Amino acid sequence: MFQFLIDALLRTADLALVTLGLSMLYGLVKFPNIAHVQYAMFGAYASYALYAAGAPLVGALLIASVVTGVLALGLHLLIFRRLLRAGPSISMVGSLAVSMLAIALMQGLAGSFPRMFKLGHTAPLTIAGAHISYTQFYFVCTTVVLLVLVMLLLFYTRLGRAMRALTNNAALANASGLNAERITFLVSFASGMVASLGGSMLSLSTGAHINLGNDLLLPVFAAAILGGLGNPMGAIAGALLIAVTETAVTNLNFGFLFGVDMKFLPVTYINAASFLILLLALLFKPYGLFDHEVRRV
Amino acid sequence: MFDFLVFSLTVAGIYALMALGLNLQAGYAGLMNFGHIAFAGLGAYATGIAFTLGWAPLAGAALGVLAAMALGWCIGRIGNKLASDYWGIATLAIAEILRTIAINEDWLTGGSNGISAIPSLFDGLGRPWSGLAFLGLVMLAVAVCALLCRRLGDGRFGRALRLMREEPQLAACMGYDLRSLKSRTLMAGAAITALGGSLYAHYMSFVSPDYMFPAETFLLWTMVMIGGVGSTAGVLVGVALVQAANVLAPFAREVLGFGSDVAGALRLGLIGLILLACLLWRSEGLVPEKLRKMP
């Protein structure tokens, strides 16, 4: 049972950081940026390259996240800002094109084999009979600290208040003298950074590979939509919900239904579970579970 | 060389069918369908499964078209109350669920190995003629579907779709049932696309879950966006351009001596680049849709 909680927590940590950035940015730019998950992949490769070049692990992660943040900001300035003038659907197709380009670039530079970090083996940590490796333990701790920091930023600073005002009613916030442009730049940068951190910490256990972003795409979007796109705290709750469901689907023993001792769903159905939750959420709560936006009636 | 040309043209024709199907939805009706390849996959799998059951090819194609239309109807129902970007993600999820099922249900779909040895339609004719006959069939199908799409787009139905795309509330006020319009567009597009998928399965004599990669949908989107959303001629131009880029990539590999990773990356990157350039500088496409403006 405790192992179940640990597994769910690990999966939440995988998803939470990437989802958080996506959701925060959506609140400001109002189109779902498909290329966002590729920042995680890019960050993973950048961390690997820095680490392989001899940088200490933490330094490699931090530098990679800053580089990815700059990349995200650059893409916003050069591409998405122009596309947004043509409307959200065009921007969405554009982010798709950026996503394809990112994968192509990485495949050309690094090949299609995963790059594993050589971290050495340590005995796993054992808490109440559940196993978790030290890397994973630090990963969860870092994620929690980061999430708390973002929460403090959002609810206890001027900048956070401005961001929330812009998300809720951009026209009104603009009229009250908030500099929307500058805040969007800042959030673009921050979302790239956070996604990169999430991706590179994920790659510590799975290796950096070109499908890292694509594999995250649907679970992350499912989590963000469940949480109500544009609602950062909802995004984290959505990630938790998706993680718990995925872990439950794979750990449940369906034997009693078929009259046999052991019957589990194939592991490849994990993803299908999160897509299914996404569909159900869209059917019954089209704007997510934790949506607080005021809508015109 | 001649065989290669026939092959490229046939594949281009099949892609044209799928792109015409997407254009009905994305072009005329403005529906952001990111799971379009699921329709083609249903067509291909229906053909494969019908073959293993010993049915005639026509029955397989019919089964595929019907299944795709049923899926299109369901997707249309989901789209009823969703904003377009949410709906796009939902269609992507549906296509991925179908692909996961195709990978896992070995008894029906052959799992990741797929179904092989599906007979081509004109094997009896001998080497060069069988390929040419297939090309002729595909081109005939493209011509018929293009004319149909054109008629559909210019007629009352197409005008209603354009009105729904531009001014949904006005369309609703004028008494159009938006939900039924969406469903019918999706079903029509799905039927054409499933036909393309069925032909593809016969041509490759093989069907596998790889046919349903999301990248294939994005390839179709690129074709539609480059040529001109909402214009039948534009879609055909877009298909020709993208297929030319596809065909030339292996040559570039031979000449410049790339590895297969780089060649694959080059193909994907080229398509992404064309799509992005097109969106940035010519978002209405090379052959723009002609809209009648009211004075």
Coordinates of C-alpha atoms in Angstrom, one line a residue, chain A residues 85 90 130 132 178 203 252 255 264 272 296:
Chain A
R85 CA -2.2 37.8 -34.0
I90 CA -3.2 29.1 -35.9
A130 CA 8.5 0.7 0.1
I132 CA 12.7 4.5 -3.6
L178 CA -0.5 46.2 -15.5
S203 CA 15.7 11.8 -17.4
L252 CA -5.1 -3.2 -9.4
G255 CA -8.3 -11.4 -11.2
F264 CA -3.2 -7.1 -14.6
A272 CA -4.7 5.0 -22.4
R296 CA -20.2 35.1 -19.8

